[in-house]
């Protein structure tokens, strides 16, 4: 698979400052931070020490990540570490691992695109992952990934039709389907900050090694789990057209600056040859 490697200077975070902390939380704007949990990121929005009900959790990690999320939330925001709500980029298992537990324990609403609701209210399963694309250990293991829907019942809400994001006043949500039908990314114009979810990822998700080392790279969505590549391509191009300055993806380190922009432009331009699985290119509508 072709990849677009980036110099370390494209990383959005300050590693020296981070080395002083041990909670794994990386702050990339005064009110935006993320934590890498094994293979996936969760994002925290809100001012530090804002207290209960004054911040937002974006995505809910893999199974078993509850203690890490609770600990990071309490350390960053204080009080009992309870948010105003949870916002989902999409409902794949690695983004909803502790969603049922946390939404129940916190008793907070969970906002998702209406097209993701069937996967969040117990009515529909995602199509099975395709282990034959992308290569690498995670792709081969992907048939073992859970695809059955979680059920968060009464906590589930629609993202507002006016594209505002509840409790995140400067952000808007953008429909970025392809990787999942109701996949959304969150965008803030003021500092051109994009919470991309899995519409683009900044590590080679197909490879366990890259997931662990988190070498900065720019990729299309994880291959084994993306059913609609035409929509995925359109979503990458829509993201590139925004011209983001800072990108936090669902997987990999956050990135910023000129190298990131260049890599994103190349990914958008050459999506068919760079991101599209080879055996799926046949019959692809021309770009
Ligand atoms: Zn996903
Ligand atoms: Zn993911």
mmCIF file of N, CA and C and ligand atoms in Angstrom, residues 90 92 94-95 179 198, ligand 1:
data_model
loop_
_atom_site.group_PDB
_atom_site.id
_atom_site.type_symbol
_atom_site.label_atom_id
_atom_site.label_comp_id
_atom_site.label_asym_id
_atom_site.label_seq_id
_atom_site.Cartn_x
_atom_site.Cartn_y
_atom_site.Cartn_z
ATOM 1 N N UNK A 90 -18.735 8.113 14.597
ATOM 2 C CA UNK A 90 -19.438 6.973 14.015
ATOM 3 C C UNK A 90 -19.471 5.860 15.058
ATOM 4 N N UNK A 92 -18.447 2.490 14.952
ATOM 5 C CA UNK A 92 -17.621 1.279 14.916
ATOM 6 C C UNK A 92 -17.167 0.886 16.323
ATOM 7 N N UNK A 94 -14.500 0.266 17.775
ATOM 8 C CA UNK A 94 -13.356 0.898 18.435
ATOM 9 C C UNK A 94 -13.650 2.355 18.823
ATOM 10 N N UNK A 95 -14.887 2.810 18.565
ATOM 11 C CA UNK A 95 -15.288 4.167 18.962
ATOM 12 C C UNK A 95 -16.455 4.145 19.949
ATOM 13 N N UNK A 179 -16.668 5.599 5.123
ATOM 14 C CA UNK A 179 -16.154 4.653 6.126
ATOM 15 C C UNK A 179 -17.313 4.078 6.948
ATOM 16 N N UNK A 198 -12.620 8.776 11.439
ATOM 17 C CA UNK A 198 -11.856 7.862 10.588
ATOM 18 C C UNK A 198 -11.956 8.232 9.102
HETATM 19 ZN ZN1 LIG B 1 -14.198 3.297 12.020
#
